[in-house]
Coordinates of C-alpha atoms in Angstrom, one line a residue:
X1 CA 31.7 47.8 81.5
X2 CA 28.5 47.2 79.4
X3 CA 27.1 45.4 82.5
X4 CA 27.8 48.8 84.5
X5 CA 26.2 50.9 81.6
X6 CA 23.4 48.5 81.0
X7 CA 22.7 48.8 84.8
X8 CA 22.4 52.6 85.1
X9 CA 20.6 52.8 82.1
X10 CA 17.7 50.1 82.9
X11 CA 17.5 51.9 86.7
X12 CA 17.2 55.0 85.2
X13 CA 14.3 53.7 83.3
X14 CA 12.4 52.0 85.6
X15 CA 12.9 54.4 88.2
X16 CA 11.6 57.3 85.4
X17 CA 8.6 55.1 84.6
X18 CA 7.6 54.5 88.5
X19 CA 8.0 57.8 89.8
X20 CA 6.7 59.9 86.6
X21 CA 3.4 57.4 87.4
X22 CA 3.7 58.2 91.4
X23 CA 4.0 61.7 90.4
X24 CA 1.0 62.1 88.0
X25 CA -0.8 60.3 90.7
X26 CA -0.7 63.3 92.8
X27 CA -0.6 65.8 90.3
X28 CA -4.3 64.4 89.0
X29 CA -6.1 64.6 91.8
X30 CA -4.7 68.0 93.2
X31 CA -5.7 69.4 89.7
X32 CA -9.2 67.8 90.1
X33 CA -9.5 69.6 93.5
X34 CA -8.6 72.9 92.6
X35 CA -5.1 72.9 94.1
X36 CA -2.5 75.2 91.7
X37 CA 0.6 72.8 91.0
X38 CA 4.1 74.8 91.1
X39 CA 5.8 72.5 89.8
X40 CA 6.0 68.6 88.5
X41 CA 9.7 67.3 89.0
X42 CA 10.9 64.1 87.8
X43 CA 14.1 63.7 89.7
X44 CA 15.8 65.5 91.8
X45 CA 18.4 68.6 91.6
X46 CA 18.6 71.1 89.1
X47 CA 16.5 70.7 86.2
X48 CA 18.1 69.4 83.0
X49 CA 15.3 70.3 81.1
X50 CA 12.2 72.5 82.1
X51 CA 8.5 73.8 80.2
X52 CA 5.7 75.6 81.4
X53 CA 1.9 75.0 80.5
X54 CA -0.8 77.8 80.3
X55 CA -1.9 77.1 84.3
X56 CA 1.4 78.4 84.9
X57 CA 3.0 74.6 85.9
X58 CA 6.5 74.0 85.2
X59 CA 7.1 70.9 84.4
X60 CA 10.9 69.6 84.8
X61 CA 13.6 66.4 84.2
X62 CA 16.2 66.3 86.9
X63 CA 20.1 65.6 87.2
X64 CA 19.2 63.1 90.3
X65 CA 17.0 60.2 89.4
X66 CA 16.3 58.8 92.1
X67 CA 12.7 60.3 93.1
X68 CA 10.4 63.1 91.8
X69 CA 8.0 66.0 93.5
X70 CA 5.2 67.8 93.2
X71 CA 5.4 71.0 94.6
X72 CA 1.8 72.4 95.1
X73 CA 0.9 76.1 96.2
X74 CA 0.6 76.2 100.5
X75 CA 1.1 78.7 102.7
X76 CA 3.4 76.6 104.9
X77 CA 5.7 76.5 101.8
X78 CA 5.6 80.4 101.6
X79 CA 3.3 83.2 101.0
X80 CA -0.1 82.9 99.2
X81 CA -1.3 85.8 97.9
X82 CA -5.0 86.7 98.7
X83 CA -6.6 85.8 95.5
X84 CA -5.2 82.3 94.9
X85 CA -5.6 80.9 98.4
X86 CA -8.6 79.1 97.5
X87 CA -6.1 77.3 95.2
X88 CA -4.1 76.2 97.9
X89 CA -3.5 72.9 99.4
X90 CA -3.5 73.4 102.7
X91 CA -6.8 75.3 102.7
X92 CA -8.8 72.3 100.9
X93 CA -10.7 69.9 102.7
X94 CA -9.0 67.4 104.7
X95 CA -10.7 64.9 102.6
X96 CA -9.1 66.1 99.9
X97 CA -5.6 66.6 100.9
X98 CA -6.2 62.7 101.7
X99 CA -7.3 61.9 97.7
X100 CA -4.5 64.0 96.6
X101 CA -1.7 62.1 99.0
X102 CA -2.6 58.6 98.4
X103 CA -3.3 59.1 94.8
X104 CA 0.6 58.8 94.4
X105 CA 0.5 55.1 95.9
X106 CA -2.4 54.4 94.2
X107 CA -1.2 55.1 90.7
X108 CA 1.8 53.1 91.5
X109 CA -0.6 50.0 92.4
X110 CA -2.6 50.8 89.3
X111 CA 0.8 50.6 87.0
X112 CA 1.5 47.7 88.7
X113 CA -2.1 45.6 87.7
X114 CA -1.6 47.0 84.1
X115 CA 2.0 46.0 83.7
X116 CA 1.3 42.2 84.9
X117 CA -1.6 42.2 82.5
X118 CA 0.8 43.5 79.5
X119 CA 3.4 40.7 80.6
X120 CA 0.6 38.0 81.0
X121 CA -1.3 38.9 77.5
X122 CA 2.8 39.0 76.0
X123 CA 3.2 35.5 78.0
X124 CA 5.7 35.5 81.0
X125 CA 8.3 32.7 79.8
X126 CA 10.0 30.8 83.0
X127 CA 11.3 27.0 84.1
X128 CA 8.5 24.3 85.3
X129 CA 8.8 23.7 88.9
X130 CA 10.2 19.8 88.3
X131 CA 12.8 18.3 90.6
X132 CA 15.9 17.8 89.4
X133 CA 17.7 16.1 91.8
X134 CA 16.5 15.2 95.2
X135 CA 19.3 15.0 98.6
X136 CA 19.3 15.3 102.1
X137 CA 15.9 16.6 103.1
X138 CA 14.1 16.8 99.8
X139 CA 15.0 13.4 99.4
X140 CA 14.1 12.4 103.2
X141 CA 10.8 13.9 102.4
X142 CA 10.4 11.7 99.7
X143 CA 11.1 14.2 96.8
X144 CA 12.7 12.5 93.5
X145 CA 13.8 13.5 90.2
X146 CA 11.8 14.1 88.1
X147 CA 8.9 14.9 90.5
X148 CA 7.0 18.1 88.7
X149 CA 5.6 20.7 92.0
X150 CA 2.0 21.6 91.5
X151 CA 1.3 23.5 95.2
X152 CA 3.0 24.3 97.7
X153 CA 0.3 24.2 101.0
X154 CA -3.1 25.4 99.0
X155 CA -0.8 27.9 96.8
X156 CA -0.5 26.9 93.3
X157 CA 2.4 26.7 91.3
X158 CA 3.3 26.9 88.1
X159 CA 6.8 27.9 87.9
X160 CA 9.9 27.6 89.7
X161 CA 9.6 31.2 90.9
X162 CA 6.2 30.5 92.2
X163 CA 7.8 27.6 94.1
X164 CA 10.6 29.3 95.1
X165 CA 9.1 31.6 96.5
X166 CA 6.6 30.1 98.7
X167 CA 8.9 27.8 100.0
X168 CA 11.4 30.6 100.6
X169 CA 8.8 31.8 103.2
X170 CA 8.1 28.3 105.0
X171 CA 11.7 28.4 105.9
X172 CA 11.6 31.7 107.4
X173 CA 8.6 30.5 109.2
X174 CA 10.1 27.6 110.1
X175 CA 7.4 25.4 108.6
X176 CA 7.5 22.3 106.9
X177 CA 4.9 22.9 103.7
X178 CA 3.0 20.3 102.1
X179 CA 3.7 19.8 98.5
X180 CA 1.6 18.6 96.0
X181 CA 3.3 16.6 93.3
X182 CA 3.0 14.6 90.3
X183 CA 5.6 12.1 89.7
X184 CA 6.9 10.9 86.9
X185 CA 4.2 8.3 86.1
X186 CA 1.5 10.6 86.4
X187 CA 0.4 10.0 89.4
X188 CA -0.4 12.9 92.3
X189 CA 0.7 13.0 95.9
X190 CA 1.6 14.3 98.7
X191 CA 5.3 15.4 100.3
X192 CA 5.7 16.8 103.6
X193 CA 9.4 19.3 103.0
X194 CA 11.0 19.5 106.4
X195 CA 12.2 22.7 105.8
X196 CA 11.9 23.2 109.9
X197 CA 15.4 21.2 109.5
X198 CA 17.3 23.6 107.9
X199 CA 20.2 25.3 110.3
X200 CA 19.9 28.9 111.9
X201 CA 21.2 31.4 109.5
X202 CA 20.3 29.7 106.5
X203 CA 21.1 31.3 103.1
X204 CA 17.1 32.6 102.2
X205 CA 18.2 33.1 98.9
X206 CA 19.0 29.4 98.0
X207 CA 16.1 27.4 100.2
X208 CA 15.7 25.0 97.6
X209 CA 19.6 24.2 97.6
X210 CA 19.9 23.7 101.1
X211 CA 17.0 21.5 101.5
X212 CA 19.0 19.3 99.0
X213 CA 16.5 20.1 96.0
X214 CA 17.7 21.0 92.6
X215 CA 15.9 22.3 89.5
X216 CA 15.7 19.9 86.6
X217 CA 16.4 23.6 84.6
X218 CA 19.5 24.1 86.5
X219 CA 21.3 21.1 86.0
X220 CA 23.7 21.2 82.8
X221 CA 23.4 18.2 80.1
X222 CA 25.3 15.8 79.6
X223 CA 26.9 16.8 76.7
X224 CA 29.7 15.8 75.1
X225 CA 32.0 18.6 73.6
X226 CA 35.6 16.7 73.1
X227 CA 37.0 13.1 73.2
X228 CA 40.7 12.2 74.0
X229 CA 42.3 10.7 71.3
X230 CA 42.9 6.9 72.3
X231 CA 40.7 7.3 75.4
X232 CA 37.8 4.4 76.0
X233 CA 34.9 6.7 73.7
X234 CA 37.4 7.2 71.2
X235 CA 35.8 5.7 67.7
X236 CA 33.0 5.2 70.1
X237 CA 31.1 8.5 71.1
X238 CA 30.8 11.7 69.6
X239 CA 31.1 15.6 70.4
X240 CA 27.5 16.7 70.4
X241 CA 25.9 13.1 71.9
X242 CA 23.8 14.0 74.8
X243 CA 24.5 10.7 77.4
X244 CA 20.5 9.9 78.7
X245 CA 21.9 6.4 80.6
X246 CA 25.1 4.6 81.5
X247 CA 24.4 0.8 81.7
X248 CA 20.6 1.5 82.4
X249 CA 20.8 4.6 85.1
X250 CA 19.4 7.4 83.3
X251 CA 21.3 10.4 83.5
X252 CA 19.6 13.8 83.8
X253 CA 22.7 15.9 84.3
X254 CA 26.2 16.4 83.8
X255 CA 27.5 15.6 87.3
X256 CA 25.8 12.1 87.4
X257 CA 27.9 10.8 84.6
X258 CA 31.4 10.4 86.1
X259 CA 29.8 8.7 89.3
X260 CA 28.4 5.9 87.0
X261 CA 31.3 5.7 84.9
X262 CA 33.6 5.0 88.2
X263 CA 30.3 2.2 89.2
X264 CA 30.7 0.6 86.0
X265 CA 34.5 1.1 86.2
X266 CA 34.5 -0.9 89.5
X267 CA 32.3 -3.6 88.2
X268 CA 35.1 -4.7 85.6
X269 CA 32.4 -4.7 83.0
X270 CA 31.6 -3.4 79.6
X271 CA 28.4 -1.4 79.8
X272 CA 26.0 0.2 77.7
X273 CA 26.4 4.1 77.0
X274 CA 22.9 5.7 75.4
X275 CA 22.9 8.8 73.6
X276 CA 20.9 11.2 71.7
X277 CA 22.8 11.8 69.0
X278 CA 21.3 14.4 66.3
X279 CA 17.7 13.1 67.5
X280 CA 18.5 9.0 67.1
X281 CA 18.3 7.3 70.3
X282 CA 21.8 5.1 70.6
X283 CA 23.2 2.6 72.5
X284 CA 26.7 1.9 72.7
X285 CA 29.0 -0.6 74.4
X286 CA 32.1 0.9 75.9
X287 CA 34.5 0.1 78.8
X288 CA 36.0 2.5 80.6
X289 CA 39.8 3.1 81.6
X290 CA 41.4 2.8 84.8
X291 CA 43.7 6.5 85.3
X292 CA 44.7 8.7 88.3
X293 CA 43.2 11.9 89.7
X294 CA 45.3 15.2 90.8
X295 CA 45.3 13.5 93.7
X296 CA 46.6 9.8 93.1
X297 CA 43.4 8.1 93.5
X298 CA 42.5 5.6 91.1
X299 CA 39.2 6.5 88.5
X300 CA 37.7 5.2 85.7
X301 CA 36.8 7.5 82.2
X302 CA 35.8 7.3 79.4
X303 CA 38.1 10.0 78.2
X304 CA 35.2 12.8 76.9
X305 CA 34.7 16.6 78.0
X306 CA 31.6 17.3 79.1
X307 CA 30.1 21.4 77.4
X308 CA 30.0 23.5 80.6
X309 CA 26.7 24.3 79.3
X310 CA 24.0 27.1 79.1
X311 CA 21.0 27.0 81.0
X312 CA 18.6 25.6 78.9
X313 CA 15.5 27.4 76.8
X314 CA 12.6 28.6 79.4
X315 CA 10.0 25.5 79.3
X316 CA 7.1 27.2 81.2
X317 CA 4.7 30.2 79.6
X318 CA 1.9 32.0 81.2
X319 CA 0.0 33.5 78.2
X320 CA -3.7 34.3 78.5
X321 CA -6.2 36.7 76.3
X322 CA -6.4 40.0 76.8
X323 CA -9.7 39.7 78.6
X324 CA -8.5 36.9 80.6
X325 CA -5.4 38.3 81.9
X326 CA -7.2 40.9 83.2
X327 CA -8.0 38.5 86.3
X328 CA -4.9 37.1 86.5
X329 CA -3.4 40.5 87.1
X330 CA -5.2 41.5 89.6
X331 CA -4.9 38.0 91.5
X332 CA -0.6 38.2 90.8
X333 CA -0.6 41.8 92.4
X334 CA -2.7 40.2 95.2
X335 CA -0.3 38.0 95.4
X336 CA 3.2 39.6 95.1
X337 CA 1.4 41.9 97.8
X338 CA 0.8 39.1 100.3
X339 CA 4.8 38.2 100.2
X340 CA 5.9 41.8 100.4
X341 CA 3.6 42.4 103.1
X342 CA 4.8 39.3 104.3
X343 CA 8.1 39.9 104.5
X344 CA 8.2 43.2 105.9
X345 CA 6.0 41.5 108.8
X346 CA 9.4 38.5 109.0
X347 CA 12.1 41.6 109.0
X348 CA 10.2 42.8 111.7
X349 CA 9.5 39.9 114.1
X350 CA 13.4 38.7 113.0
X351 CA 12.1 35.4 110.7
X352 CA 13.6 37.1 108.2
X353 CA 16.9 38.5 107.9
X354 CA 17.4 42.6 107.3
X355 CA 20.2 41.7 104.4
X356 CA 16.5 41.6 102.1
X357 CA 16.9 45.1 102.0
X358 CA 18.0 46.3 98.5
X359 CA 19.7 49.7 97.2
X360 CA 19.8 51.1 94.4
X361 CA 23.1 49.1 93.5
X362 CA 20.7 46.2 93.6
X363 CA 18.0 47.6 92.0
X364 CA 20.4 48.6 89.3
X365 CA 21.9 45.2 88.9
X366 CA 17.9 43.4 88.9
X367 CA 16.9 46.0 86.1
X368 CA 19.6 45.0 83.8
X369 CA 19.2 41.1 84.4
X370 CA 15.4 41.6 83.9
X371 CA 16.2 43.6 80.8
X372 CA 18.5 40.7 78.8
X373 CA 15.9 38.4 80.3
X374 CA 12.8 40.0 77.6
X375 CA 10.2 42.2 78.0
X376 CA 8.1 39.8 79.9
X377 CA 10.7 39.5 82.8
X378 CA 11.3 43.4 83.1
X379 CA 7.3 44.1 82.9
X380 CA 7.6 41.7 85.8
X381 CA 10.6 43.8 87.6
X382 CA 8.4 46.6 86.4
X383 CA 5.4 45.6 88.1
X384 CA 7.0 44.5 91.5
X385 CA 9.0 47.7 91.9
X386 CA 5.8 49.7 91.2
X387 CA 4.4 47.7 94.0
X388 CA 7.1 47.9 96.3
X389 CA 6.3 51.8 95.6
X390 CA 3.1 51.8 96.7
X391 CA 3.8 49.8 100.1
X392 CA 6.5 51.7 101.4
X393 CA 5.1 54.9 100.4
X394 CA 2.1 53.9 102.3
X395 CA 4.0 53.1 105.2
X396 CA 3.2 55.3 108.5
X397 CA 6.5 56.9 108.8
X398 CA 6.4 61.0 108.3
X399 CA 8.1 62.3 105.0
X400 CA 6.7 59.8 103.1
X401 CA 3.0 59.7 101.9
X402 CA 1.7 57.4 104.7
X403 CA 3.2 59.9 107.2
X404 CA 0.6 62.5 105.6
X405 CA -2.2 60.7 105.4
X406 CA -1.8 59.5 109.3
X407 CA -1.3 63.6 110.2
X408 CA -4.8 63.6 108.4
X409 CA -6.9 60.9 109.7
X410 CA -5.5 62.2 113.0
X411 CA -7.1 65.6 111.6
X412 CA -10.2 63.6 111.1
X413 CA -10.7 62.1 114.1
X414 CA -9.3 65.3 116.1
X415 CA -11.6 67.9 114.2
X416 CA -8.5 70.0 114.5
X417 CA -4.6 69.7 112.7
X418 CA -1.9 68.8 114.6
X419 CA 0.2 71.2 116.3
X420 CA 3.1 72.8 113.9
X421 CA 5.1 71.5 117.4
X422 CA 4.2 67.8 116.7
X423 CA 3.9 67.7 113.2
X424 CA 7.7 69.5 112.9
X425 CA 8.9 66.3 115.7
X426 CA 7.4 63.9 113.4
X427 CA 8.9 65.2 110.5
X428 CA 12.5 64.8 112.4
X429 CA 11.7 61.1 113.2
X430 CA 10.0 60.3 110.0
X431 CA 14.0 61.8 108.1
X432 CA 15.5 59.3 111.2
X433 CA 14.0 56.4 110.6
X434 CA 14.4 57.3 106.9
X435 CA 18.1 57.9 106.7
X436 CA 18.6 54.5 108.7
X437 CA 16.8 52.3 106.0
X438 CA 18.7 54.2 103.4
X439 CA 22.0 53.6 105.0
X440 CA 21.2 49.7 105.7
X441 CA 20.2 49.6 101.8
X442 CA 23.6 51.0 100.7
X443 CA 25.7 48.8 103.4
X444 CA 23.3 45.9 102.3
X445 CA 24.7 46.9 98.5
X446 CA 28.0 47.0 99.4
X447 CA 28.6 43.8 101.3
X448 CA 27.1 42.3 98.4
X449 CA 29.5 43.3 95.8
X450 CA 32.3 43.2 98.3
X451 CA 31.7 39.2 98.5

């Protein structure tokens, strides 16, 4: 319940932030042009709460979040009297009407350079892009644990998002990048990732997993949180030790450990356990005992529990000034605008699979994980939804903003406005087209909390 509460709240917010941004966008320039504003509306539906300014503007909070308006003075919205039609839209320049329509996506982009700044001056906490473990391809390509990612073809990265995401779009291009890596001795080369390998109808959120790659941050430790009573580590190990080797194999996760055991098991041998044990470094000699599975098979143990395990502390910060994020913003919205762009290009030409298109339900569910995640991480959700904003806004499809501005560049060009005739079809495909993304968001939703 406090998941479902925390979601609608957080979506509420970041929806009230982006569109009261979108919204002022348009509202600016129209006032700077001499267009009379009706009304600013943050939501949709009947107003929950309502003022009016000296100009005569009402300005309004309403019951359905999920957009905003601004409703200028026009004469195809309704009757202008005489001595205000200089104030109205549709009588300005076509210039103009094409400040005050894009200054809506334009705010949005603007939020989204200042947010990334606030999150890089705040420091954006994440994992370091280091390997894990390393099977099937990743470890055909040469990839080993340990291994720390530096780029991914020429693109840079310094985080496991940053990774993931780049090579999340090799797969859908079916490329094999080059990665740039430093192993564990320092050293700095090159891996081919045949990521061309992977299956049709690969799962695009979990590249990494499928190419056999896993993130050191991922893996649980090796901790020990109980010990059978007469078991092999009884008198021997302790709840709390963090196991680093059995019998000189280092041990970077929690699933590595039983698989040695059974090797040293096999073997007929005492080995040597090491542990971190309150920050002392321990080796132990133990020998482990021969049991049975669920299943009848003969194993070896050592008789502990290892912790389930939390993901670990974030190891990776991108703090700068406050001067010098200023670049860095603008180059991460250049950025996060390539792969959007990107992957609307993918849907398209089918690289890419439609199921990347979110809801609200998703939205909702992002918001809230962003949310527990810190400030830095929702800036970040923040700043990517503003984004997203912008783009789709922008897109040429009549009813949004992009539809507008292409009625007016054809105005441009023409000399002349389209016929009422064309402009009313346009409108008709423009809800279309609309209504079809909007009911593949919401099925999209669905089938993902259904499975």
């Amino acid at each position: 319940m406090s998941d479902l509460i925390g979601s609608i709240w957080w979506m509420v917010v970041a929806l009230g932030v982006l569109v009261t941004f979108h919204e002022f966008g348009h509202y600016w320039v129209a006032r700077r042009c001499g267009v009379h504003v009706l009304r600013f509306s943050v939501g949709f539906g009947k107003p929950l709460w309502m003022r009016r300014n000296r100009r005569g503007t009402e300005f309004a909070v309403a019951a359905i979040p999920l957009g905003g308006y601004v409703k200028m003075l026009d004469e195809a919205e309704g009757e202008v009297p005489t001595a205000r039609l200089s104030q109205a839209f549709n009588r300005k320049p076509v210039l103009q009407r094409i400040a005050v329509v894009a200054a809506g996506p334009i705010a949005n982009l603007i939020l989204c350079v200042a947010l990334l700044w606030a999150m890089f001056v705040i420091g954006k906490q994440d994992y370091a892009p280091v390997v894990g473990q390393a099977e099937g391809i990743a470890a055909a390509s040469g990839l080993r644990p340990g291994d720390r990612l530096l780029a991914v073809d020429e693109r840079g990265v310094a985080t496991w998002t940053d990774a993931a995401m780049a090579l999340t779009a090799a797969a859908m291009d079916r490329h094999d990048p080059q990665l740039r890596v430093e192993d564990v001795s320092g050293r700095v080369q090159t891996r081919s990732l045949g990521l061309s390998q992977l299956p049709a109808g690969f799962d695009e959120a979990n590249v990494a997993g499928q190419a056999g790659l896993r993130w050191q941050f991922a893996l649980a430790p090796a901790q020990i949180s109980d010990i059978a009573k007469g078991s092999a580590a009884d008198g021997v190990l302790k709840p709390g030790d963090l196991i680093t080797a059995v019998d000189g194999q280092p041990v970077r996760s929690a699933d590595q450990v039983q698989p040695l055991v059974q090797q040293l098991g096999e073997r007929g041998e005492r080995g040597m356990i090491e542990v971190d044990r309150e920050g002392a470094r321990l080796a132990l000699e133990i020998a482990p005992q021969r049991g049975q599975d669920a299943d009848g098979k003969q194993v070896w143990r050592l008789g502990i529990t290892l912790s389930s395990g939390q993901r670990p502390a974030f190891d990776a910060v991108q703090r700068y000034g406050v001067f010098g994020a200023v670049p860095m913003a603008f180059r991460e919205t250049g950025r996060l605008t390539a792969d959007s762009l990107g992957m609307m290009r993918r849907m398209l030409t089918g690289a890419a699979s439609l199921k990347n298109i979110s809801g609200p339900v998703t939205i909702a569910q992002v918001a809230n994980a962003s949310a527990k995640r810190g400030v830095d991480w929702f800036l970040y959700f923040l700043a990517l939804l503003s984004l997203s904003l912008a783009i789709i806004n922008l897109l040429p499809i009549p009813v949004l903003d992009g539809g507008h501005l292409l009625y007016y560049l054809i105005e441009l060009v023409k000399g002349s406005p389209l016929s009422e005739r064309a402009m009313a079809a346009g409108q008709y495909f423009g809800l279309a087209v609309l209504a079809g993304l909007m009911g593949l968001a919401f099925y999209n939703d669905i089938l993902r909390l259904v499975t």
